[in-house]
Amino acid sequence: MIAVEHLVFEYPGLRALDDVSFQINQGSITALVGPNGAGKTTLLRCMAALEQPVSGRITIDDIDVLEQPRESHRVMGYLSDFFGLYQRLTVRQCLHYVARAQGIADADCEAAISNVCKHLGIADRLNMRPGELSRGLRQRLAIAQAIIHRPKLILLDEPASGLDPEARHELAELFLALQRQGMTLLVSSHILAELEAYSTDMLVLRQGKIVEQVSVKSIQQHKPFKLLLAQPVPNLAELLKQIPEIDTVKIEGNSLALLKIPENNLQQHQILKSLLALNLPVCEFAPAAHNLQDAYLQSIQEGP
Ligand code: ATP
């Protein structure tokens, strides 16, 4: 769905994107993460054909974004980090305006508005003005504007910022619903715990470079196992070496070990028995809580 090749973007005196290349599959929800100033907004703006890079190529659904920006807008939606809404228009008028700007025929606008509003739960707000909506509902209106033309891809820059936990949860549900309809989503966010609830992939940007692109499933599958002892055992490393199925990742304070072990439950049971046979005072033997945040912090620290 998306191919970015050797993208370079510069602000005066600053290279904000430095040879960025990646691909994104159709139907995925990719979390674009990275520290402040990493270049996430710049990358999304380039992909939305709002910035002209120095060099490189962006292809979305086989359309060259830099050469055919208008055509690319027909297949993508973009929600910027600080979006504006026309305060004098009602919700219906805001959506009608965007629908017409996106090339939807006048006769089809009402159906498109009603469809998108039903989807975003704002159908009962059509006659209100943005200033009368809560922050979460304004966010929904902005997303409605971004997807009214039923794009194949939607780029969202920090869509959850400023939302309360319930609204963020609803937003996650909405993203999953859009994915089920066949949309591809690229979402930048700092709230990693929530990205984990809906992302299929994670793209990590640091200082204008891609540091990592991983599938969230693989992060979850490769959770290390945690072995916690009731008290330190000085020769823990040597003892663990006696069990061939165990690959020790890390030992902390001779009482905590992170292990790579087979995923099979019966084999795990045998390993536990072997640990107890070695007289180790085991008080916890379970998958460690390794999540998107851990994987992100690891890739940011390791980096290229
Ligand atoms: P954040 O997480 O803080 O939103 P970001 O990853 O989105 O950050 P960008 O906003 O893309 O990062 O900024 C990338 C770099 O480009 C930063 O060093 C930033 O200071 C710089 N930058 C961004 N916009 C401009 C601009 N208009 N003029 C000059 N430099 C800019």
Coordinates of N, CA, C and O in Angstrom, one line a residue, residues 79-250:
L79 N -5.0 13.5 9.0 CA -5.4 14.3 10.2 C -4.2 14.9 10.8 O -3.3 14.1 11.3
S80 N -4.0 16.2 10.7 CA -2.8 16.8 11.2 C -2.8 16.9 12.8 O -3.9 16.8 13.4
D81 N -1.7 17.1 13.4 CA -1.6 17.1 14.8 C -2.4 18.3 15.4 O -3.1 18.2 16.4
F82 N -2.4 19.5 14.7 CA -3.2 20.6 15.2 C -4.2 20.9 14.0 O -3.9 21.6 13.1
F83 N -5.3 20.2 14.1 CA -6.3 20.4 13.0 C -7.2 21.6 13.3 O -7.5 22.0 14.4
G84 N -7.6 22.2 12.2 CA -8.6 23.4 12.3 C -9.9 22.9 11.8 O -10.0 22.1 11.0
L85 N -11.0 23.5 12.5 CA -12.3 23.3 12.0 C -13.0 24.6 11.8 O -12.7 25.6 12.5
Y86 N -13.8 24.7 10.8 CA -14.5 26.0 10.5 C -15.5 26.2 11.6 O -16.6 25.5 11.6
Q87 N -15.3 27.2 12.4 CA -16.1 27.5 13.6 C -17.5 28.0 13.2 O -18.5 27.8 14.0
R88 N -17.6 28.6 12.1 CA -19.0 29.2 11.7 C -19.9 28.2 11.0 O -21.1 28.5 10.8
L89 N -19.3 27.1 10.6 CA -20.1 26.1 9.9 C -20.6 25.1 10.9 O -20.0 24.8 12.0
T90 N -21.8 24.5 10.6 CA -22.2 23.4 11.4 C -21.5 22.1 11.0 O -20.8 22.1 10.0
V91 N -21.7 21.1 11.8 CA -21.0 19.8 11.5 C -21.4 19.3 10.1 O -20.5 19.0 9.3
R92 N -22.7 19.4 9.8 CA -23.1 19.0 8.4 C -22.4 19.9 7.4 O -21.9 19.3 6.4
Q93 N -22.3 21.2 7.6 CA -21.7 22.1 6.6 C -20.2 21.8 6.5 O -19.6 21.8 5.3
C94 N -19.5 21.5 7.6 CA -18.1 21.2 7.6 C -17.9 20.0 6.7 O -17.0 20.0 5.8
L95 N -18.7 19.0 6.9 CA -18.6 17.7 6.1 C -18.9 17.9 4.7 O -18.3 17.3 3.8
H96 N -20.0 18.7 4.4 CA -20.4 18.9 3.1 C -19.3 19.6 2.3 O -19.0 19.3 1.1
Y97 N -18.7 20.6 2.9 CA -17.6 21.4 2.3 C -16.4 20.4 1.9 O -15.9 20.4 0.8
V98 N -16.0 19.6 2.9 CA -14.9 18.7 2.6 C -15.3 17.6 1.6 O -14.4 17.3 0.7
A99 N -16.5 17.2 1.6 CA -16.9 16.2 0.6 C -16.9 16.7 -0.8 O -16.4 16.1 -1.7
R100 N -17.3 18.0 -0.9 CA -17.3 18.6 -2.3 C -15.8 18.8 -2.7 O -15.5 18.6 -3.8
A101 N -15.0 19.3 -1.7 CA -13.6 19.5 -2.0 C -12.9 18.2 -2.4 O -11.9 18.2 -3.2
Q102 N -13.4 17.1 -1.9 CA -12.8 15.8 -2.3 C -13.4 15.2 -3.6 O -13.1 14.0 -3.9
G103 N -14.3 16.0 -4.2 CA -14.8 15.5 -5.5 C -16.0 14.7 -5.4 O -16.4 14.1 -6.4
I104 N -16.7 14.6 -4.3 CA -17.9 13.8 -4.2 C -19.0 14.7 -4.8 O -19.2 15.9 -4.5
A105 N -19.8 14.1 -5.7 CA -20.9 14.8 -6.4 C -21.9 15.3 -5.4 O -22.2 14.7 -4.3
D106 N -22.5 16.5 -5.6 CA -23.4 17.2 -4.7 C -24.5 16.2 -4.3 O -24.9 16.1 -3.1
A107 N -25.0 15.5 -5.3 CA -26.2 14.6 -5.0 C -25.8 13.4 -4.0 O -26.7 12.9 -3.4
D108 N -24.5 13.1 -4.0 CA -24.1 12.0 -3.1 C -23.6 12.5 -1.7 O -23.3 11.6 -0.9
C109 N -23.5 13.8 -1.5 CA -22.9 14.3 -0.3 C -23.7 13.9 0.9 O -23.2 13.5 2.0
E110 N -25.1 14.0 0.9 CA -25.9 13.7 2.1 C -25.7 12.3 2.5 O -25.5 12.0 3.7
A111 N -25.6 11.3 1.6 CA -25.4 9.9 1.9 C -24.0 9.7 2.5 O -23.9 9.0 3.5
A112 N -23.0 10.4 1.9 CA -21.6 10.3 2.5 C -21.6 10.8 3.9 O -20.9 10.2 4.8
I113 N -22.3 12.0 4.1 CA -22.2 12.6 5.5 C -22.9 11.7 6.5 O -22.4 11.4 7.5
S114 N -24.1 11.2 6.1 CA -24.8 10.3 7.0 C -24.1 9.0 7.3 O -24.0 8.6 8.5
N115 N -23.4 8.5 6.3 CA -22.6 7.3 6.5 C -21.5 7.5 7.5 O -21.3 6.8 8.5
V116 N -20.7 8.5 7.2 CA -19.5 8.8 8.1 C -19.9 9.2 9.5 O -19.2 8.8 10.5
C117 N -21.0 9.9 9.6 CA -21.4 10.4 11.0 C -21.9 9.2 11.8 O -21.7 9.1 13.0
K118 N -22.6 8.3 11.1 CA -23.1 7.1 11.8 C -21.9 6.3 12.3 O -21.8 5.9 13.5
H119 N -20.9 6.2 11.5 CA -19.7 5.5 11.8 C -18.9 6.1 13.0 O -18.3 5.4 13.8
L120 N -18.9 7.4 13.0 CA -18.1 8.1 14.1 C -19.0 8.5 15.3 O -18.5 9.2 16.2
G121 N -20.2 8.1 15.3 CA -21.1 8.4 16.4 C -21.3 9.9 16.6 O -21.4 10.4 17.7
I122 N -21.4 10.7 15.5 CA -21.8 12.1 15.6 C -23.0 12.5 14.9 O -23.2 13.6 14.6
A123 N -23.8 11.4 14.5 CA -25.0 11.7 13.7 C -26.0 12.6 14.4 O -26.8 13.3 13.7
D124 N -26.0 12.6 15.7 CA -26.9 13.5 16.4 C -26.4 14.9 16.7 O -27.0 15.7 17.3
R125 N -25.2 15.2 16.1 CA -24.6 16.5 16.3 C -24.5 17.4 15.0 O -23.8 18.4 14.9
L126 N -25.2 16.9 14.0 CA -25.1 17.5 12.6 C -25.4 19.0 12.6 O -24.8 19.7 11.8
N127 N -26.2 19.5 13.5 CA -26.6 20.9 13.4 C -25.8 21.8 14.4 O -26.1 22.9 14.6
M128 N -24.9 21.1 15.1 CA -24.1 21.9 16.1 C -22.8 22.5 15.4 O -22.4 22.0 14.3
R129 N -22.2 23.5 16.1 CA -21.0 24.0 15.5 C -19.8 23.4 16.3 O -20.0 23.0 17.5
P130 N -18.6 23.4 15.7 CA -17.5 22.7 16.4 C -17.2 23.3 17.8 O -16.9 22.5 18.7
G131 N -17.4 24.6 18.0 CA -17.2 25.2 19.3 C -18.1 24.6 20.4 O -17.8 24.7 21.6
E132 N -19.2 24.0 19.9 CA -20.2 23.4 20.9 C -19.9 22.0 21.2 O -20.6 21.3 22.0
L133 N -18.9 21.4 20.6 CA -18.5 20.0 20.8 C -17.4 19.9 21.8 O -16.6 20.7 21.9
S134 N -17.4 18.7 22.4 CA -16.3 18.4 23.3 C -15.0 18.1 22.5 O -15.1 17.9 21.3
R135 N -13.9 18.1 23.2 CA -12.6 17.8 22.5 C -12.7 16.5 21.7 O -12.3 16.4 20.5
G136 N -13.2 15.4 22.4 CA -13.3 14.1 21.7 C -14.2 14.1 20.5 O -13.9 13.5 19.5
L137 N -15.3 14.9 20.6 CA -16.2 14.9 19.5 C -15.7 15.8 18.3 O -15.9 15.5 17.1
R138 N -14.9 16.8 18.7 CA -14.2 17.6 17.6 C -13.2 16.7 16.9 O -13.1 16.8 15.7
Q139 N -12.5 15.9 17.7 CA -11.6 14.9 17.1 C -12.3 14.0 16.1 O -11.8 13.7 15.0
R140 N -13.5 13.5 16.5 CA -14.3 12.6 15.7 C -14.7 13.4 14.4 O -14.7 12.8 13.3
L141 N -15.1 14.6 14.5 CA -15.5 15.4 13.3 C -14.2 15.5 12.4 O -14.4 15.4 11.2
A142 N -13.1 15.8 13.0 CA -11.9 15.9 12.2 C -11.6 14.6 11.4 O -11.2 14.6 10.3
I143 N -11.7 13.5 12.1 CA -11.5 12.2 11.5 C -12.6 12.0 10.4 O -12.3 11.5 9.3
A144 N -13.8 12.4 10.7 CA -14.9 12.2 9.7 C -14.5 13.0 8.5 O -14.7 12.5 7.3
Q145 N -14.0 14.2 8.6 CA -13.6 15.0 7.5 C -12.5 14.3 6.7 O -12.4 14.3 5.5
A146 N -11.6 13.6 7.4 CA -10.4 13.0 6.8 C -10.8 11.7 6.0 O -10.1 11.3 5.1
I147 N -12.0 11.1 6.4 CA -12.3 9.8 5.8 C -13.6 9.8 5.0 O -14.1 8.8 4.5
I148 N -14.2 11.0 4.8 CA -15.5 11.1 4.2 C -15.5 10.5 2.7 O -16.5 10.0 2.2
H149 N -14.3 10.7 2.1 CA -14.2 10.2 0.7 C -13.8 8.7 0.6 O -13.4 8.2 -0.4
R150 N -13.9 8.0 1.8 CA -13.6 6.6 1.9 C -12.2 6.3 1.3 O -12.0 5.5 0.4
P151 N -11.1 6.9 1.9 CA -9.8 6.6 1.4 C -9.3 5.2 1.7 O -9.9 4.6 2.6
K152 N -8.3 4.8 1.0 CA -7.7 3.5 1.3 C -6.7 3.5 2.4 O -6.5 2.6 3.1
L153 N -6.2 4.7 2.6 CA -5.1 4.9 3.6 C -5.5 6.2 4.5 O -5.9 7.2 3.9
I154 N -5.3 6.1 5.8 CA -5.5 7.3 6.6 C -4.2 7.5 7.4 O -3.7 6.6 8.1
L155 N -3.7 8.8 7.4 CA -2.5 9.2 8.1 C -3.0 10.0 9.3 O -3.7 11.0 9.1
L156 N -2.7 9.6 10.5 CA -3.2 10.3 11.7 C -2.0 10.8 12.6 O -1.2 9.9 13.0
D157 N -1.9 12.1 12.8 CA -0.7 12.6 13.6 C -1.2 12.9 15.0 O -2.0 13.8 15.2
E158 N -0.8 12.1 15.9 CA -1.2 12.3 17.3 C -2.7 12.4 17.5 O -3.2 13.4 18.2
P159 N -3.5 11.5 17.0 CA -4.9 11.6 17.1 C -5.5 11.5 18.5 O -6.6 12.0 18.8
A160 N -4.7 10.9 19.5 CA -5.2 10.7 20.8 C -4.9 11.8 21.8 O -5.3 11.8 22.9
S161 N -4.1 12.8 21.3 CA -3.6 13.8 22.3 C -4.7 14.6 22.8 O -5.6 15.1 22.0
G162 N -4.8 14.8 24.1 CA -5.8 15.7 24.7 C -7.1 14.9 25.0 O -8.1 15.5 25.5
L163 N -7.2 13.6 24.6 CA -8.4 12.9 24.9 C -8.3 12.2 26.2 O -7.3 11.7 26.7
D164 N -9.5 12.0 26.9 CA -9.5 11.3 28.2 C -9.4 9.8 27.9 O -9.6 9.3 26.7
P165 N -9.2 8.9 28.9 CA -9.0 7.5 28.7 C -10.1 6.9 27.9 O -9.9 6.0 27.0
E166 N -11.4 7.3 28.2 CA -12.5 6.6 27.6 C -12.6 7.0 26.1 O -12.8 6.2 25.2
A167 N -12.3 8.3 25.8 CA -12.3 8.7 24.4 C -11.2 8.0 23.6 O -11.3 7.7 22.5
R168 N -10.0 7.8 24.3 CA -8.9 7.2 23.6 C -9.3 5.7 23.3 O -8.9 5.2 22.3
H169 N -10.0 5.1 24.3 CA -10.4 3.7 24.1 C -11.4 3.6 22.9 O -11.2 2.8 22.0
E170 N -12.3 4.6 22.8 CA -13.2 4.6 21.7 C -12.5 4.8 20.4 O -12.9 4.3 19.4
L171 N -11.5 5.7 20.4 CA -10.7 5.9 19.2 C -10.0 4.7 18.7 O -10.0 4.3 17.5
A172 N -9.5 3.9 19.7 CA -8.9 2.6 19.4 C -9.9 1.7 18.7 O -9.6 1.0 17.7
E173 N -11.1 1.6 19.3 CA -12.2 0.8 18.7 C -12.5 1.3 17.2 O -12.7 0.4 16.4
L174 N -12.5 2.6 17.1 CA -12.8 3.1 15.8 C -11.7 2.7 14.7 O -12.0 2.3 13.6
F175 N -10.5 2.8 15.2 CA -9.4 2.4 14.2 C -9.5 1.0 13.8 O -9.3 0.6 12.6
L176 N -9.9 0.1 14.8 CA -10.1 -1.3 14.4 C -11.2 -1.5 13.5 O -11.2 -2.3 12.6
A177 N -12.3 -0.7 13.7 CA -13.5 -0.8 12.8 C -13.1 -0.3 11.4 O -13.5 -1.0 10.4
L178 N -12.3 0.7 11.3 CA -11.8 1.2 10.0 C -10.9 0.1 9.3 O -11.0 -0.1 8.1
Q179 N -10.1 -0.5 10.1 CA -9.2 -1.6 9.5 C -10.1 -2.7 9.0 O -9.8 -3.3 7.9
R180 N -11.1 -3.1 9.8 CA -12.0 -4.2 9.3 C -12.7 -3.9 8.0 O -13.0 -4.7 7.2
Q181 N -12.9 -2.5 7.7 CA -13.5 -2.2 6.5 C -12.4 -2.1 5.3 O -12.7 -1.7 4.2
G182 N -11.2 -2.5 5.7 CA -10.2 -2.6 4.6 C -9.2 -1.4 4.6 O -8.4 -1.3 3.7
M183 N -9.4 -0.5 5.5 CA -8.5 0.7 5.4 C -7.1 0.4 6.0 O -7.0 -0.5 6.9
T184 N -6.1 1.1 5.5 CA -4.8 1.0 6.1 C -4.5 2.2 6.9 O -4.9 3.3 6.5
L185 N -4.0 2.1 8.1 CA -3.8 3.3 9.0 C -2.3 3.4 9.4 O -1.6 2.4 9.7
L186 N -1.9 4.7 9.4 CA -0.5 5.0 9.9 C -0.8 6.1 11.0 O -1.3 7.1 10.7
V187 N -0.4 5.7 12.2 CA -0.8 6.5 13.4 C 0.4 6.9 14.2 O 1.1 6.0 14.7
S188 N 0.7 8.2 14.3 CA 1.8 8.6 15.2 C 1.2 8.9 16.5 O 0.2 9.5 16.7
S189 N 2.0 8.4 17.5 CA 1.5 8.7 18.9 C 2.6 8.5 19.9 O 3.6 7.8 19.6
H190 N 2.4 9.1 21.1 CA 3.4 8.9 22.2 C 2.8 7.9 23.2 O 3.5 7.5 24.1
I191 N 1.5 7.6 23.0 CA 0.8 6.8 24.0 C 0.9 5.3 23.6 O 0.0 4.7 23.0
L192 N 2.1 4.7 24.0 CA 2.4 3.4 23.5 C 1.4 2.3 24.0 O 1.1 1.4 23.3
A193 N 1.0 2.5 25.3 CA 0.1 1.4 25.8 C -1.1 1.3 25.0 O -1.6 0.1 24.8
E194 N -1.6 2.4 24.5 CA -2.8 2.2 23.6 C -2.6 1.8 22.2 O -3.3 1.0 21.6
L195 N -1.4 2.2 21.7 CA -1.1 1.7 20.4 C -1.0 0.2 20.3 O -1.4 -0.4 19.3
E196 N -0.6 -0.4 21.4 CA -0.5 -1.8 21.5 C -1.9 -2.5 21.3 O -2.0 -3.6 20.8
A197 N -2.9 -1.8 21.7 CA -4.3 -2.4 21.7 C -4.7 -2.6 20.2 O -5.6 -3.4 20.0
Y198 N -4.2 -1.8 19.3 CA -4.7 -1.9 17.9 C -3.7 -2.0 16.8 O -4.0 -2.3 15.7
S199 N -2.4 -1.7 17.1 CA -1.4 -1.7 16.1 C -1.0 -3.1 15.6 O -1.0 -4.0 16.4
T200 N -0.8 -3.3 14.3 CA -0.2 -4.5 13.9 C 1.3 -4.4 13.7 O 2.0 -5.4 13.7
D201 N 1.8 -3.2 13.5 CA 3.2 -3.0 13.2 C 3.7 -1.7 13.9 O 2.9 -0.8 14.2
M202 N 5.0 -1.7 14.2 CA 5.6 -0.5 14.8 C 6.7 0.0 14.0 O 7.6 -0.8 13.6
L203 N 6.7 1.3 13.7 CA 7.8 1.9 12.9 C 8.5 2.9 13.8 O 7.8 3.9 14.3
V204 N 9.8 2.7 14.1 CA 10.4 3.6 15.0 C 11.4 4.6 14.3 O 12.2 4.2 13.5
L205 N 11.2 5.9 14.5 CA 12.0 6.9 13.9 C 12.8 7.6 14.9 O 12.3 7.9 16.0
R206 N 14.0 7.8 14.7 CA 14.9 8.6 15.6 C 15.8 9.5 14.8 O 16.5 9.0 13.9
Q207 N 15.9 10.8 15.1 CA 16.8 11.7 14.4 C 16.7 11.6 12.9 O 17.7 11.5 12.2
G208 N 15.4 11.5 12.4 CA 15.2 11.4 11.0 C 15.5 10.1 10.3 O 15.5 10.1 9.1
K209 N 15.8 9.1 11.1 CA 16.1 7.8 10.5 C 15.2 6.7 11.0 O 14.8 6.8 12.2
I210 N 14.9 5.7 10.2 CA 14.1 4.6 10.7 C 15.1 3.7 11.5 O 16.1 3.2 11.0
V211 N 14.7 3.5 12.7 CA 15.6 2.6 13.6 C 15.1 1.2 13.5 O 15.9 0.2 13.6
E212 N 13.8 1.0 13.4 CA 13.2 -0.3 13.5 C 11.8 -0.4 12.8 O 11.1 0.6 12.9
Q213 N 11.5 -1.5 12.2 CA 10.1 -1.8 11.8 C 9.8 -3.2 12.2 O 10.5 -4.1 11.7
V214 N 8.9 -3.4 13.1 CA 8.6 -4.7 13.6 C 7.1 -5.0 13.6 O 6.3 -4.0 13.7
S215 N 6.8 -6.3 13.6 CA 5.3 -6.6 13.7 C 5.1 -6.7 15.2 O 5.9 -7.3 16.0
V216 N 3.9 -6.2 15.6 CA 3.6 -6.2 17.1 C 3.4 -7.6 17.5 O 3.8 -8.0 18.7
K217 N 2.9 -8.5 16.6 CA 2.7 -9.9 17.0 C 4.1 -10.5 17.4 O 4.2 -11.2 18.3
S218 N 5.1 -10.1 16.6 CA 6.4 -10.8 16.8 C 7.0 -10.2 18.2 O 7.6 -11.0 18.9
I219 N 6.6 -9.0 18.5 CA 7.1 -8.5 19.8 C 6.4 -9.3 20.9 O 7.0 -9.7 21.9
Q220 N 5.1 -9.5 20.7 CA 4.3 -10.2 21.8 C 4.7 -11.7 21.8 O 4.8 -12.3 22.9
Q221 N 5.1 -12.3 20.6 CA 5.4 -13.7 20.6 C 6.8 -14.0 21.3 O 7.0 -15.0 21.9
H222 N 7.7 -13.0 21.2 CA 9.0 -13.2 21.7 C 9.2 -12.6 23.1 O 10.2 -12.2 23.5
K223 N 8.1 -12.7 23.9 CA 8.2 -12.3 25.3 C 9.2 -13.2 26.0 O 9.0 -14.5 25.9
P224 N 10.1 -12.7 26.7 CA 11.0 -13.6 27.5 C 10.2 -14.1 28.7 O 9.2 -13.6 29.1
F225 N 10.7 -15.2 29.3 CA 10.1 -15.8 30.5 C 10.8 -15.2 31.7 O 12.0 -15.0 31.7
K226 N 10.1 -15.0 32.7 CA 10.7 -14.4 33.9 C 10.8 -15.4 35.0 O 9.8 -16.2 35.3
L227 N 12.0 -15.6 35.6 CA 12.2 -16.5 36.7 C 12.6 -15.6 37.9 O 13.6 -14.9 37.9
L228 N 11.7 -15.6 38.9 CA 12.0 -14.8 40.1 C 12.2 -15.8 41.3 O 11.4 -16.7 41.5
L229 N 13.3 -15.6 42.0 CA 13.6 -16.4 43.2 C 13.3 -15.7 44.5 O 13.4 -14.5 44.6
A230 N 12.9 -16.5 45.5 CA 12.6 -15.9 46.8 C 13.8 -15.3 47.5 O 13.7 -14.4 48.3
Q231 N 15.0 -15.8 47.1 CA 16.2 -15.2 47.6 C 17.3 -15.4 46.6 O 17.3 -16.3 45.8
P232 N 18.4 -14.6 46.6 CA 19.5 -14.7 45.6 C 20.2 -16.0 45.7 O 20.4 -16.5 46.9
V233 N 20.6 -16.5 44.6 CA 21.4 -17.8 44.6 C 22.7 -17.4 43.8 O 22.6 -17.1 42.6
P234 N 23.8 -17.4 44.5 CA 25.0 -16.8 43.9 C 25.5 -17.5 42.6 O 25.9 -16.8 41.7
N235 N 25.3 -18.8 42.5 CA 25.7 -19.5 41.2 C 24.6 -19.7 40.3 O 24.5 -20.7 39.5
L236 N 23.6 -18.8 40.2 CA 22.4 -19.0 39.4 C 22.7 -19.2 37.9 O 22.2 -20.1 37.3
A237 N 23.7 -18.4 37.4 CA 24.0 -18.5 36.0 C 24.5 -20.0 35.6 O 24.0 -20.6 34.7
E238 N 25.3 -20.5 36.5 CA 25.9 -21.9 36.3 C 24.8 -22.9 36.4 O 24.7 -23.8 35.6
L239 N 23.9 -22.7 37.4 CA 22.8 -23.7 37.6 C 21.9 -23.7 36.3 O 21.5 -24.8 35.9
L240 N 21.6 -22.5 35.8 CA 20.7 -22.5 34.7 C 21.3 -23.1 33.4 O 20.6 -23.7 32.6
K241 N 22.6 -23.1 33.3 CA 23.3 -23.7 32.2 C 23.1 -25.2 32.2 O 23.2 -25.9 31.2
Q242 N 22.7 -25.8 33.4 CA 22.5 -27.2 33.4 C 21.2 -27.7 32.8 O 21.0 -28.9 32.6
I243 N 20.3 -26.7 32.5 CA 19.1 -27.1 31.8 C 19.2 -26.7 30.3 O 19.1 -25.5 30.0
P244 N 19.4 -27.7 29.4 CA 19.7 -27.3 28.0 C 18.6 -26.5 27.3 O 18.9 -25.7 26.4
E245 N 17.3 -26.7 27.7 CA 16.2 -26.0 27.0 C 16.2 -24.5 27.4 O 15.5 -23.7 26.7
I246 N 17.0 -24.1 28.3 CA 17.0 -22.6 28.8 C 18.1 -21.9 28.1 O 19.3 -22.3 28.0
D247 N 17.7 -20.7 27.5 CA 18.7 -19.8 27.0 C 18.6 -18.5 27.8 O 17.6 -17.8 27.8
T248 N 19.6 -18.2 28.6 CA 19.5 -17.1 29.6 C 19.7 -15.8 28.9 O 20.7 -15.6 28.2
V249 N 18.8 -14.8 29.0 CA 18.9 -13.5 28.4 C 19.6 -12.6 29.3 O 20.6 -11.9 28.9
K250 N 19.2 -12.6 30.5 CA 19.7 -11.6 31.5 C 19.5 -12.1 32.9 O 18.5 -12.7 33.2

